[in-house]
Every structure is written in structure tokens, then in C-alpha cells.
XYZ file of C-alpha atoms in Angstrom:
733
model
C -70.765 62.412 -11.637
C -67.151 62.005 -10.939
C -64.892 65.199 -10.221
C -62.554 66.345 -13.079
C -59.185 64.984 -12.383
C -57.409 66.025 -15.593
C -53.774 65.378 -15.598
C -50.765 65.404 -18.000
C -49.711 61.889 -17.257
C -52.087 58.885 -16.485
C -49.926 56.129 -14.677
C -51.309 52.669 -14.992
C -50.302 49.221 -13.486
C -52.272 46.684 -15.577
C -53.627 43.445 -14.162
C -52.357 41.503 -12.286
C -49.452 41.965 -9.853
C -50.173 41.875 -6.030
C -53.571 41.834 -4.352
C -52.370 43.075 -0.973
C -50.467 46.210 -1.838
C -49.894 48.448 -4.774
C -46.918 47.654 -7.008
C -44.616 50.806 -6.320
C -43.535 51.791 -9.891
C -46.142 54.295 -10.551
C -46.024 55.656 -6.969
C -42.312 56.258 -7.470
C -42.942 58.013 -10.852
C -45.724 60.093 -9.392
C -43.483 61.184 -6.547
C -40.912 62.215 -9.104
C -43.332 64.083 -11.336
C -44.575 65.979 -8.338
C -41.070 67.487 -7.930
C -41.128 68.516 -11.603
C -44.566 70.270 -11.353
C -46.100 67.774 -13.787
C -49.618 66.646 -12.814
C -50.193 62.798 -12.792
C -52.977 60.455 -11.831
C -52.379 56.720 -11.077
C -54.486 53.662 -11.180
C -53.834 50.045 -10.146
C -56.143 48.408 -12.626
C -55.276 45.020 -11.100
C -56.880 45.568 -7.866
C -59.760 47.555 -9.432
C -60.603 44.665 -11.804
C -60.229 42.062 -9.092
C -62.850 44.016 -6.895
C -65.113 44.440 -9.880
C -64.936 40.674 -10.574
C -65.201 39.347 -7.017
C -68.441 41.079 -5.871
C -72.007 40.215 -6.041
C -72.802 41.738 -9.402
C -69.436 40.474 -10.877
C -70.276 36.930 -10.039
C -73.740 37.171 -11.169
C -72.438 38.340 -14.726
C -69.808 35.554 -14.541
C -72.292 32.763 -13.884
C -74.558 34.100 -16.556
C -71.843 33.477 -19.184
C -71.142 29.903 -18.357
C -72.536 27.389 -20.604
C -71.725 24.088 -22.273
C -70.064 20.988 -20.969
C -68.272 21.447 -17.570
C -65.766 19.559 -15.586
C -67.134 18.012 -12.412
C -65.313 20.777 -10.432
C -66.808 23.652 -12.513
C -70.250 21.904 -12.470
C -70.056 21.808 -8.730
C -69.206 25.531 -8.446
C -72.093 26.345 -10.769
C -74.435 24.282 -8.837
C -73.502 26.345 -5.631
C -73.512 29.717 -7.501
C -76.104 31.082 -5.007
C -73.742 30.390 -2.171
C -70.729 32.168 -3.774
C -72.949 35.206 -4.855
C -74.250 35.407 -1.192
C -70.967 35.337 0.466
C -68.581 37.134 -1.874
C -69.020 40.761 -0.580
C -68.607 39.950 3.070
C -65.618 37.567 2.342
C -63.907 40.310 0.375
C -64.443 42.856 3.214
C -63.032 40.255 5.527
C -59.876 39.916 3.457
C -59.617 43.818 3.302
C -59.586 43.883 7.009
C -62.978 45.479 7.341
C -64.927 42.547 8.882
C -62.718 40.571 11.151
C -65.362 38.821 13.169
C -66.377 36.842 9.915
C -63.291 34.673 10.754
C -65.130 32.646 13.207
C -67.923 31.776 10.715
C -65.347 30.895 7.974
C -63.354 28.634 10.303
C -66.477 26.550 10.907
C -66.266 25.260 7.508
C -70.025 25.745 6.965
C -70.174 29.203 5.551
C -67.997 29.209 2.337
C -68.869 26.861 -0.460
C -65.906 24.474 -1.104
C -64.645 23.000 -4.269
C -61.433 21.325 -5.528
C -58.960 23.704 -3.827
C -60.300 22.649 -0.344
C -59.250 19.140 -1.192
C -55.655 20.150 -1.170
C -55.820 21.750 2.229
C -53.274 20.782 4.728
C -54.320 19.833 8.223
C -55.238 23.355 9.511
C -54.472 22.691 13.117
C -51.021 21.534 12.074
C -50.454 24.516 9.812
C -52.195 27.219 11.725
C -52.542 25.922 15.236
C -50.168 28.573 16.656
C -51.302 31.250 14.262
C -54.966 31.944 15.253
C -58.309 31.990 13.799
C -57.764 35.088 11.597
C -55.025 33.361 9.558
C -56.945 30.142 9.340
C -59.983 32.151 7.903
C -57.587 34.144 5.442
C -56.217 30.722 4.152
C -59.757 29.245 3.701
C -61.085 32.399 2.074
C -58.085 32.377 -0.230
C -58.907 28.953 -1.346
C -62.397 30.086 -1.949
C -61.138 32.663 -4.350
C -58.851 30.167 -5.954
C -61.853 27.898 -6.671
C -63.555 30.855 -8.501
C -60.313 31.528 -10.367
C -60.319 27.846 -11.666
C -63.895 28.375 -12.789
C -62.956 31.562 -14.729
C -60.004 29.835 -16.284
C -61.924 26.816 -17.400
C -65.142 28.667 -18.496
C -64.719 32.266 -19.547
C -60.985 33.396 -19.813
C -58.229 30.861 -20.019
C -55.700 33.785 -19.439
C -56.741 34.452 -15.903
C -54.647 34.329 -12.944
C -54.428 36.472 -9.855
C -50.870 37.646 -10.273
C -49.953 36.502 -13.819
C -52.728 37.315 -16.274
C -51.852 35.783 -19.766
C -48.278 35.202 -18.639
C -47.714 32.307 -20.895
C -48.194 34.814 -23.696
C -45.622 37.143 -22.450
C -42.965 34.923 -20.983
C -39.995 34.656 -23.293
C -41.980 35.542 -26.384
C -39.269 35.889 -28.997
C -41.935 36.857 -31.512
C -44.983 38.984 -31.171
C -47.033 36.633 -33.179
C -49.012 34.828 -30.409
C -49.823 38.163 -28.495
C -50.780 39.987 -31.695
C -53.194 37.151 -32.477
C -54.643 37.121 -29.077
C -55.242 40.833 -29.203
C -57.345 40.419 -32.446
C -59.893 38.242 -30.571
C -63.005 39.545 -28.942
C -62.613 40.806 -25.444
C -62.702 38.125 -22.707
C -64.904 38.722 -19.662
C -61.963 39.999 -17.579
C -60.907 42.255 -20.449
C -64.448 43.868 -20.465
C -64.319 44.528 -16.744
C -60.726 46.124 -17.089
C -61.666 48.199 -20.213
C -64.745 49.537 -18.395
C -62.641 50.833 -15.612
C -60.000 52.192 -18.027
C -62.741 54.089 -20.003
C -64.020 55.568 -16.854
C -60.549 56.869 -15.768
C -59.764 58.178 -19.246
C -63.031 60.274 -19.268
C -62.160 61.757 -15.893
C -58.316 62.148 -16.287
C -58.264 63.330 -20.040
C -54.267 62.883 -20.049
C -51.885 63.872 -22.662
C -49.710 60.827 -21.975
C -50.587 57.354 -20.673
C -47.555 55.676 -19.084
C -48.211 51.870 -18.550
C -45.797 50.089 -16.184
C -45.336 46.354 -17.017
C -43.178 44.826 -14.250
C -43.720 41.078 -15.170
C -44.773 39.050 -18.186
C -48.185 38.547 -16.520
C -48.891 42.186 -17.085
C -48.097 42.424 -20.677
C -51.188 41.127 -22.330
C -53.412 43.483 -20.258
C -51.121 46.414 -21.031
C -51.525 45.900 -24.690
C -55.289 45.613 -24.377
C -55.221 49.068 -22.647
C -53.129 50.492 -25.368
C -55.317 49.028 -28.017
C -58.473 50.526 -26.498
C -56.841 54.055 -25.964
C -55.556 54.090 -29.496
C -59.162 53.278 -30.817
C -60.865 55.827 -28.697
C -58.324 58.436 -27.748
C -56.167 58.545 -30.875
C -54.566 61.911 -29.836
C -53.261 60.563 -26.593
C -49.680 59.081 -26.581
C -48.911 55.853 -24.839
C -45.712 54.764 -23.220
C -44.705 51.355 -21.938
C -41.936 50.792 -19.471
C -41.010 48.686 -16.315
C -39.273 45.568 -15.429
C -40.500 43.450 -18.364
C -39.236 46.065 -20.862
C -35.969 46.485 -18.942
C -35.032 42.769 -19.131
C -36.902 41.564 -22.248
C -37.331 44.332 -24.871
C -33.720 45.729 -25.144
C -33.415 44.556 -28.727
C -37.076 45.280 -29.661
C -37.464 45.296 -33.539
C -41.134 44.365 -34.312
C -43.128 47.560 -35.545
C -46.463 45.813 -34.622
C -45.827 46.636 -31.048
C -46.319 50.284 -31.853
C -49.900 49.628 -32.870
C -50.431 49.389 -29.111
C -47.870 51.795 -27.778
C -46.223 54.896 -29.132
C -43.028 54.652 -26.922
C -41.246 51.949 -25.028
C -38.708 53.075 -22.467
C -35.962 51.324 -20.633
C -34.451 51.356 -17.189
C -35.125 54.174 -14.700
C -38.287 55.983 -15.699
C -37.847 59.463 -14.482
C -35.812 61.229 -17.079
C -37.440 59.257 -20.029
C -40.977 60.137 -18.926
C -40.062 63.827 -18.206
C -38.632 63.951 -21.741
C -41.710 62.388 -23.267
C -43.986 65.011 -21.624
C -41.802 67.690 -23.152
C -41.797 65.966 -26.482
C -45.613 65.752 -26.560
C -45.836 69.418 -25.607
C -43.697 70.197 -28.614
C -40.716 71.366 -26.531
C -38.386 68.444 -27.346
C -37.527 66.760 -30.567
C -37.878 63.038 -30.656
C -34.105 62.682 -31.270
C -33.592 63.989 -27.841
C -35.665 61.352 -26.084
C -33.984 59.200 -23.378
C -33.678 55.387 -23.654
C -36.863 55.262 -25.861
C -37.979 53.110 -28.607
C -40.482 54.534 -31.092
C -41.649 54.057 -34.676
C -40.099 56.273 -37.487
C -41.122 55.795 -41.124
C -42.395 52.257 -40.223
C -39.272 50.977 -38.439
C -38.342 50.794 -34.863
C -35.660 53.362 -33.832
C -34.015 53.741 -30.450
C -33.232 57.283 -29.109
C -30.903 57.878 -26.174
C -29.911 61.363 -25.649
C -26.565 60.860 -23.616
C -26.386 64.428 -22.628
C -29.577 63.934 -20.608
C -28.542 62.591 -17.238
C -30.540 60.478 -14.884
C -31.654 62.003 -11.660
C -29.943 61.219 -8.506
C -31.869 59.345 -5.808
C -31.966 62.405 -3.618
C -33.804 64.326 -6.424
C -36.528 61.871 -7.309
C -38.945 62.703 -4.433
C -40.961 60.606 -2.212
C -43.145 57.905 -3.626
C -46.727 59.133 -3.784
C -49.497 56.678 -3.020
C -52.407 58.877 -3.573
C -55.208 57.984 -5.927
C -54.857 54.246 -5.132
C -57.721 52.482 -3.398
C -55.588 51.753 -0.313
C -58.420 50.311 1.734
C -59.421 47.935 -1.047
C -56.360 45.631 -1.166
C -56.905 42.031 -0.142
C -54.768 40.124 2.363
C -54.413 36.562 1.186
C -52.564 33.441 2.527
C -52.311 30.992 -0.318
C -49.432 28.839 0.937
C -48.149 28.260 4.449
C -44.689 29.814 3.911
C -43.752 32.443 6.321
C -41.990 34.726 3.714
C -44.572 34.096 0.972
C -47.257 34.936 3.505
C -45.497 38.303 4.042
C -45.669 38.949 0.275
C -49.372 38.519 0.153
C -50.705 39.386 3.578
C -50.986 43.026 4.738
C -50.281 46.344 3.090
C -46.628 47.182 2.800
C -45.213 50.562 1.667
C -42.467 50.110 -0.684
C -39.281 51.957 -0.556
C -35.605 51.484 -1.721
C -32.548 52.118 0.350
C -30.146 52.090 -2.605
C -30.479 52.132 -6.340
C -28.651 49.047 -7.817
C -26.716 46.480 -5.888
C -23.637 47.247 -3.907
C -22.179 43.770 -4.616
C -22.975 43.471 -8.335
C -21.124 40.290 -8.969
C -23.357 37.425 -9.093
C -22.916 35.528 -12.302
C -26.537 34.495 -12.609
C -27.851 38.008 -12.209
C -28.503 40.757 -14.869
C -25.652 42.761 -13.519
C -24.859 44.342 -16.759
C -28.098 46.271 -16.697
C -28.187 49.774 -15.127
C -30.954 48.929 -12.599
C -28.409 46.678 -10.951
C -25.129 47.960 -12.110
C -25.377 51.548 -11.084
C -25.240 51.625 -7.322
C -26.315 54.760 -5.480
C -27.369 54.727 -1.728
C -29.849 57.127 -0.231
C -28.918 58.920 3.044
C -30.569 57.457 6.066
C -32.029 60.813 7.052
C -33.796 61.175 3.769
C -35.030 57.685 3.887
C -36.505 58.369 7.229
C -38.064 61.684 5.706
C -39.685 59.656 3.171
C -40.993 57.090 5.606
C -42.616 59.889 7.651
C -44.251 61.338 4.507
C -45.675 58.009 3.408
C -46.903 57.071 6.906
C -48.759 60.470 6.987
C -50.225 59.807 3.608
C -51.246 56.141 3.887
C -51.622 55.541 7.706
C -49.593 52.440 7.249
C -46.258 51.807 9.180
C -45.087 48.632 7.367
C -42.259 48.982 4.888
C -40.861 46.503 2.405
C -37.401 47.910 1.198
C -37.317 46.297 -2.361
C -33.580 46.502 -2.780
C -31.625 44.018 -4.759
C -29.496 43.638 -1.658
C -29.754 46.247 1.100
C -26.200 47.454 2.072
C -25.329 46.662 5.836
C -23.753 50.020 6.593
C -27.043 51.744 5.301
C -29.244 49.364 7.172
C -27.174 50.332 10.375
C -27.597 53.965 9.689
C -31.239 53.743 8.867
C -31.733 51.615 12.058
C -30.105 54.342 14.266
C -32.122 57.030 12.500
C -35.542 55.281 13.034
C -34.771 54.676 16.789
C -33.566 58.284 17.232
C -36.753 59.558 15.589
C -38.823 57.298 17.681
C -40.744 55.856 14.628
C -42.976 52.823 15.325
C -42.407 50.920 12.083
C -42.200 47.241 10.794
C -39.770 46.592 7.971
C -38.175 43.908 6.035
C -35.760 43.655 3.138
C -33.388 41.574 0.787
C -29.714 41.134 1.892
C -26.524 39.159 1.251
C -25.608 36.803 3.965
C -22.266 38.575 4.636
C -20.312 38.651 7.852
C -21.091 42.201 8.383
C -24.277 41.046 10.046
C -22.847 40.561 13.381
C -24.815 39.694 16.442
C -24.914 43.196 17.707
C -25.987 44.700 14.250
C -28.885 42.183 14.158
C -30.068 43.246 17.547
C -29.862 46.889 16.420
C -31.926 46.175 13.313
C -34.573 44.245 15.498
C -34.816 47.202 17.793
C -35.573 49.575 14.899
C -38.514 47.306 13.757
C -36.806 44.872 11.312
C -38.916 41.757 11.333
C -37.556 39.612 8.584
C -34.732 39.386 5.864
C -34.520 37.203 2.753
C -31.265 36.486 0.995
C -29.732 34.249 -1.591
C -28.105 31.174 -0.229
C -28.528 29.860 -3.917
C -26.784 26.438 -4.072
C -25.424 25.568 -0.575
C -22.038 24.398 -2.028
C -18.813 26.345 -1.521
C -17.644 25.371 -5.095
C -20.715 26.691 -6.831
C -21.006 29.708 -4.597
C -17.542 30.527 -5.776
C -18.569 30.027 -9.363
C -21.568 32.218 -8.759
C -19.089 34.812 -7.239
C -21.490 35.276 -4.213
C -18.816 36.123 -1.940
C -20.046 33.873 0.920
C -19.541 30.485 2.280
C -22.110 28.079 3.602
C -20.543 28.280 7.125
C -20.823 31.970 6.970
C -24.445 31.889 5.924
C -25.085 29.643 8.992
C -23.385 32.085 11.382
C -25.294 35.059 9.968
C -28.602 33.136 10.173
C -27.886 32.415 13.789
C -27.340 36.177 14.478
C -30.696 37.076 12.829
C -32.577 34.264 14.487
C -31.186 34.955 18.006
C -32.154 38.617 17.457
C -35.764 37.709 16.589
C -35.524 38.369 12.985
C -37.026 35.776 10.549
C -34.743 34.381 7.840
C -35.830 33.351 4.383
C -33.403 31.754 1.979
C -33.638 31.825 -1.915
C -32.322 28.536 -3.069
C -31.255 27.434 -6.569
C -30.797 24.190 -8.278
C -29.565 23.579 -11.840
C -26.628 25.994 -11.959
C -24.154 25.187 -14.650
C -22.070 22.155 -14.015
C -24.069 21.479 -10.796
C -23.985 17.610 -10.294
C -26.485 15.359 -8.544
C -24.179 15.152 -5.627
C -23.999 18.763 -5.101
C -27.732 19.076 -5.304
C -28.131 16.413 -2.597
C -25.339 17.937 -0.479
C -26.946 21.356 -0.801
C -30.222 19.880 0.457
C -28.420 18.387 3.400
C -26.988 21.771 4.263
C -30.484 23.266 4.236
C -31.870 20.381 6.275
C -29.326 21.050 9.088
C -30.130 24.713 9.011
C -33.819 24.132 9.514
C -33.139 21.355 12.140
C -30.985 23.849 14.169
C -33.633 26.579 13.892
C -31.455 29.164 12.172
C -33.510 29.231 8.985
C -37.287 29.743 9.076
C -38.376 29.882 5.537
C -36.943 29.059 2.059
C -37.890 28.463 -1.622
C -36.174 26.455 -4.378
C -35.876 28.035 -7.877
C -34.593 26.289 -10.987
C -31.711 28.187 -12.532
C -32.521 30.104 -15.780
C -29.916 31.515 -18.011
C -30.614 35.089 -18.968
C -29.192 37.123 -21.772
C -27.808 39.939 -19.677
C -26.055 37.797 -17.033
C -22.445 36.883 -17.121
C -23.510 33.133 -17.640
C -25.715 34.231 -20.518
C -23.110 36.471 -22.046
C -20.209 34.006 -21.739
C -21.644 30.448 -21.198
C -18.495 28.788 -22.279
C -16.743 30.099 -19.226
C -19.187 28.171 -16.950
C -18.811 24.893 -18.839
C -22.264 25.132 -20.771
C -23.353 25.897 -24.374
C -26.283 28.171 -25.302
C -28.935 26.445 -27.411
C -30.955 29.624 -28.106
C -29.795 33.149 -28.274
C -31.449 36.583 -28.011
C -32.299 36.833 -31.693
C -36.126 37.361 -31.769
C -37.774 40.602 -32.896
C -39.710 40.811 -29.655
C -38.808 39.713 -26.236
C -35.340 38.402 -25.531
C -34.126 37.365 -22.067
C -34.406 33.661 -21.068
C -32.008 31.500 -22.906
C -31.885 27.705 -23.250
C -28.565 25.948 -22.695
C -27.069 22.621 -22.725
C -25.069 21.283 -19.654
C -23.167 18.212 -20.437
C -21.566 18.028 -17.139
C -24.497 18.609 -14.812
C -27.395 16.608 -13.590
C -31.009 16.249 -15.055
C -31.947 19.235 -12.866
C -35.792 19.373 -13.530
C -36.253 15.864 -11.946
C -35.200 17.249 -8.623
C -37.851 19.993 -8.432
C -40.729 18.202 -6.745
C -38.513 16.361 -4.243
C -36.740 19.455 -3.193
C -39.804 21.544 -2.687
C -41.605 18.671 -0.834
C -38.625 18.238 1.535
C -38.604 21.961 2.121
C -42.381 22.110 2.972
C -41.896 19.420 5.708
C -38.728 21.208 7.177
C -40.605 24.381 7.413
C -42.989 22.591 9.631
C -40.475 20.836 11.747
C -40.970 17.504 10.249
C -38.816 14.617 8.931
C -35.428 16.001 9.835
C -34.086 12.608 10.640
C -35.392 10.871 7.479
C -32.983 9.967 4.749
C -32.709 12.406 1.860
C -33.742 9.584 -0.515
C -37.234 9.881 0.961
C -37.933 12.856 -1.171
C -37.182 11.438 -4.568
C -38.829 8.627 -6.622
C -35.370 7.902 -8.339
C -32.067 6.998 -6.880
C -29.952 9.756 -5.548
C -26.460 9.629 -4.104
C -25.956 9.623 -0.404
C -24.823 13.025 1.044
C -21.167 13.514 1.627
C -21.849 16.413 4.077
C -21.040 15.406 7.652
C -24.293 15.277 9.714
C -23.002 17.940 12.197
C -21.429 20.256 9.525
C -23.691 23.301 10.369
C -23.534 22.683 14.071
C -19.677 22.636 13.963
C -19.695 25.715 11.819
C -21.623 27.625 14.492
C -19.446 26.407 17.227
C -16.419 27.465 15.284
C -17.470 31.116 15.109
C -14.991 33.391 16.557
C -16.165 36.601 17.935
C -14.527 39.404 16.071
C -12.327 41.708 18.135
C -14.126 44.984 18.343
C -12.297 47.717 16.427
C -11.453 51.037 18.191
C -13.241 52.875 15.351
C -16.446 50.875 15.832
C -19.488 52.737 17.069
C -20.908 51.985 20.755
C -24.631 52.493 21.194
C -26.786 52.156 24.226
C -30.413 51.192 23.365
C -31.820 51.054 27.009
C -33.046 53.558 29.429
C -30.784 55.569 31.943
C -30.062 53.377 35.051
C -31.048 54.394 38.614
C -27.663 54.658 40.372
C -27.230 53.991 44.112
C -24.128 53.915 46.267
C -24.469 51.100 48.764
C -22.288 50.147 51.773
C -21.692 46.395 52.026
C -20.051 44.664 55.007
C -18.604 41.289 55.752
C -16.704 39.936 58.696
C -16.207 43.404 60.088
C -15.096 44.919 56.798
C -17.158 47.492 54.911
C -16.940 48.926 51.405
C -19.046 50.826 48.952
C -20.371 49.528 45.743
C -22.349 51.274 42.972
C -25.706 49.594 42.191
C -27.151 50.311 38.810
C -30.697 49.320 38.191
C -32.079 49.053 34.620
C -35.687 48.891 33.672
C -36.404 47.050 30.320
C -39.930 46.331 28.639
C -40.177 42.834 30.201
C -37.954 42.954 33.250
C -35.453 44.861 35.333
C -31.903 43.877 36.043
C -29.012 45.055 38.178
C -25.219 45.254 38.007
C -22.730 46.208 40.733
C -19.327 47.822 40.137
C -16.894 50.037 42.106
C -18.435 53.389 42.840
C -16.087 55.585 40.598
C -16.694 53.144 37.758
C -20.459 53.076 38.374
C -20.627 56.915 38.259
C -18.543 56.939 35.115
C -20.655 54.138 33.509
C -23.996 55.856 34.339
C -22.705 59.062 32.703
C -21.289 57.328 29.676
C -24.342 55.307 29.038
C -26.294 58.652 28.790
C -23.913 59.789 26.204
C -23.910 56.473 24.322
C -27.792 56.486 24.261
C -28.949 56.110 20.657
C -31.113 59.312 21.169
C -27.849 61.235 21.849
C -26.831 63.474 18.771
C -23.362 62.237 18.818
C -22.288 58.617 18.196
C -19.244 57.590 20.047
C -16.379 55.062 18.859
C -14.937 52.575 21.256
C -11.755 54.418 21.283
C -13.660 57.521 22.486
C -15.294 55.490 25.214
C -11.917 54.171 26.188
C -10.456 57.685 26.308
C -13.211 58.933 28.499
C -12.604 56.016 30.986
C -8.911 56.885 31.224
C -9.573 60.682 31.545
C -11.769 59.764 34.569
C -8.739 58.297 36.374
C -9.865 54.733 36.029
C -7.546 51.792 35.121
C -7.799 48.478 33.165
C -10.373 49.432 30.572
C -10.184 46.148 28.776
C -10.711 44.265 32.054
C -13.679 46.287 33.047
C -15.352 46.334 29.601
C -15.075 42.506 29.265
C -16.049 41.613 32.619
C -19.393 40.352 33.837
C -21.196 43.499 34.732
C -20.620 45.096 31.379
C -21.270 41.810 29.501
C -24.691 41.763 31.122
C -25.295 45.171 29.359
C -24.003 43.719 26.076
C -26.857 41.140 26.263
C -29.515 43.713 26.817
C -28.775 46.782 24.633
C -25.051 47.853 24.801
C -24.072 47.372 21.262
C -20.764 47.454 19.382
C -21.277 48.188 15.808
């Protein structure tokens, strides 16, 4: 018998989002409900359904259902079903990190059965030669699961996908017709597994409210199936849907049929709306006082938004709570050999946010009119570190993915300093803007705090289009920032875009040339091309005529409204470039074909690039070191030096020098200065230490030098001995 886990709110993430880590929405909400004294239980039905499917009994049930005419690939898998059933449990345990020695057998290529996905494998020595046996085995095991996924899609559930279940039904569904029709059909095999798990949870939890988070179109169908079953079997339980899909797609919801599956649909930040729903269900709040909530009144969809009810500040929402999740059940997969995509799918990451919204908030392709981006509110670095320590204690995991729209550089600096002061051993990564605030010294500080990677939007590597996007950066600036991160040892991933309004063929090819040069110079390690999509809540979608395009479809459906079709009379046939852009990038990421003409990647004639072949190289050479501001902070990351006063002699003359010896993790180094300067420097470095409670400005350092009776601070500070310290941990921020 399961223990009683009765709770007021049952928080659900429906299939399927990520296999390697929980999607954080329900953890954020549970952390908030804890602060309000509201009991909650959460479930990631995605990973639970995955584990119920990919196990010995799950595969036995799967193969028992398959009949009829099969494709050659499916027939091969069915013929090898015993091999799949025999290997599945241990392979899943390996991908969960519980059985690492199995990697040796997997890499021999005689343990796992192989179907069509393995025919697409790259040369594993080329792709993984420097990455080790574990990564090769993860990639092979991922292909093995993808083969089974293909079988499921062909034979028992054409909706199936590891991270996009029935996505085609939910993406840009202006009407609810297709979804409603699909939901009248009998359960699929995957539906049955999910509903069995849901029923077990409902019996244990006995909630008053079920809150289903739907972050993406690929979660929508499964969420509706959950709502449908709960309404049939627990008619007294209320069901609310919220999350990223609702926030972007359902802002003009009109179709009453949706409320055959949910009782409420909430928008934007979920804390206040969910709290109000709990009060409403308890009879303490009339429906007219609900917050950003759609519901059905007399057969019509009505939107209630009590403006007197304010959203909670970020300091009030509590620490995300990861309890209830099967944290040891998540699967680390390596589907594609892309360093950043590998981070997304490999390893367990605790999710946190440095700031609500985006501090920039100007990019014209982005939904900057919506509150989740428009309303910017940073969190204090000390509170962030408090939350990190709480989550580490709860999960035992020290990896963090900060899921910000764009992490603010000043807050990243403050967070890095706080992490180092607290001696937290963490690894973390986040999204950024490639802005000039990321100096060499700031990047070194971030690395010292555990930052391992950043991803940022280069978008279209064209200064004209970056201006039209209002990105606030130039290509040369991006190159310089990438150099700073790379030299600090932080991996850089760039989001790239093609097809922005009025983008020409020439600009697409020139953008590719910029990217080629960055990869060749080693200042960019990972990237991905996205085709521009006009959305209803972006400046481009709200006023397309300002960007030289016409909207072909508008947000006029009774269900989901976000993606818009548009006509661009001035631009290129953008879809034709997709395959060539991605193929070139694949090779550049592996250090190949840098000197081949760009025409190589396209099966149709493209213009020659107009970008000089040394443009990025000259941009890096032209970088002018910024003059340190007197108000800038000075920080010493190293250990205190050993100070020794030595007497030196030459040709009958003797003099004293101060020898300072520094011990670093990989080596020791020494500098020599005048005795009085050495004594001052040793004392000053102790005060500048990152562990010191006070942080000093450059002006305060200068004043201390002068007060010690020393002269020519600028000459001393910019000379060889101190410059040595600048290279190994004396930072000017």
C-alpha cells in the first residue's frame, strides 16, 4: 500500500518535456505554495511514463500489440524483440548513471540491437574520440531508444515523441477541432500508461485542485487527456491549466469545449492565480476576484483579472522545491553531437532564475509585450545563493541552469562573487546578451565561480539586421565578447536566425561567413540555426508594416493564437537555406571545411560573400582595452603570497627586493618589487581577497597606495609584476 499523500494541490507536468531533468515550473509553484502553507504534491508524468514504457514489462506489452504489415525497419525491430526486452532495463539504468561499467559492452557494438537510427551514426571516433567511452555509449544507447521510438510511432501511437508528444496537434492550433476529435478516440498505448500512473497518484493525493503546467505544444494533448480522465473519475476535483503554452498561445481563448477538460486556464506568473484558485475552491473568494484566469460562465468563456491582487515579488516566492520527483530516475541522453544541446539533455540540472523578465526587453522578434519578459525584477545575489544551498541540500546535485531570458551581467558578477565567498562548489550556465559588459576580467570571475557555458543570440550576423532587431550589439562586439569567454574557458553557444523580415540572400550568406570565421578562430564552440517565426505578441507581429512585410494570417482563431504567417516581398526564399546552413554548422563544429567555399553547402546558386575573409580577425585585433574606472571593483581570487625580503648584489652594489611567491592550483609563480611596495601589495591583496567582507574600488586601492607614502601608482599598477597578477586572478570589474 502507498502512504497517504493527501494535498490541496496536485501539480502535474504532462508528457513529454525533458528526460534528463525535471521541468521547473511545478517546482517553482510548490516552493511558493510552501510559503503560503498550502500543501502540494507534484509529479513529472513525462519521466514516469517513459520509465513505464522503456522497461521489460513495458516492451513486452508494446510488442504484444504490434500486428499487421510493417515497414522493413519495424519488422527488423520486432524480429529482435527478445534482444530489446533483455537489454532494456540495464540500458536505462546505465543512462540513469547507475550502471556505468555497461558502457564498455555498449561500445563494442554487439550488445544493443541496432535498427535504422544506427545507419545515421557519424564516425564515432571522429565525434567522440576525445570524449570517452561513457559518451559514446550514451550516444549509442540514445539511438537504441530512438529506434524503439520509431517503432512506437509507426505501430501503436503516431503521436509519440520523447519531448514533443502530439506536438503537431497543439502547434498553432487556431481551432480546437483536431485536438477535440483526437480526444474522442480510444486511448493509445502511451495514453494508457500515463493514465495508469495518473490514477495511482490521484488515489494517493486526493487533491482539491489539479494544476497542470503545459510549457510547450508537445505537452498539450497529454494535459487534455489528464483533464478528461480526472473529470470522468473525480468530478468534484477542479482542474487548472497554465504554463508557457497558455501564456503565448491562449491569450484570446474563446472555445468553450476547452472547459470540458479544464475548469480554469491561467496566464503568466502562476503564484497569485493558483493561490486565488485555492481560495476560490475553498469558498473564500468569488470567481470575479480570480487573477488572470479564464473559466466558463453560463456556457461562455470569461476572463477574470482582479487588478487589486498584485503579483508576488521574486523575494517572496520561495525556493523551488524538487521533492516528490523521482530524481534518480532521469535519463541522460546524447542525441546529437552539439556541445550545448548535449548539456540540455545530459545530466541533472537544478533550474533557477536570476531575474524575472528581460533587462533588455527590446528585441523586435521577441514577445516583449508579455509580462513574463516585459516585467524585469532581479533577485539579490545573496538570496540566489541561499536558494542554491537549499536546493543542493535537497537534491544532492550541484549543477545549475539559470533559465533567464538574458542574465544581467551585473547580477552575474554579484552572484559569482557570492558563490566564491561562500565556497560553493557548483557548475552553472545561462543565457546572455553578447554585450560589451562581458570583459576579460568578468569572464575570468564567472569561470572561477563555476560558470561552464553561456548561450546568447547572435541571431543574424549582419549589423543592418541586428539594428532592425534592436539587439543592441554589433558582430564585431560579439566576436570580442566570445573571445573573452573562450579565453576564460567558458563554452559559447550562439543562437542563429535566418529569415528575418527583408533579409536578403546576400545577408544570409554574409551571416554564414561571419559564423565560419568565428568557428575557425576558435571563439565560438556551438551554434544552432532557427528559421524566423513571426509571433502575435512581438513588435514584428504587432506592426509588420514597420518591418517591410505583410501579415498573411492573424490571431483570429477561437483557440491558440501565436505563430503568424507573413509575406516578405523584399527578402529571400528563406526555407531553401535551412539544410545548407545546418550542414555547414555541423562541419564547423567539428573543425572541418573552414576553407571550402560557402557554395559547397547549397544545391542552388548563392551569391559570393562580401565579408572580408579576415573581418573577425581584424575585429579582435582592433579591440581596445577599456580604461579602468576609479569606481570599478578590484578583486583578488588567489591565495595570500609568501613575502620575503631578499638582498641582491651586482658589481659591488647591494639592494633589497621584496619577493612574493604565489601558489596556484597548477603552478607557483613569483614577482619582485621594491620592499615597501611589496609589503603594501601583500597587505592590499589580503584586503582585496574575494573572501574579504568589503569590496574595494580602484580609487580606494589608489588612495591606500598613496597613504603608504608610495609614488607613481599608475606606473606601478600597469607594470610587469602587477600585470602578472592580472593574468592569474587580480581582476578589475
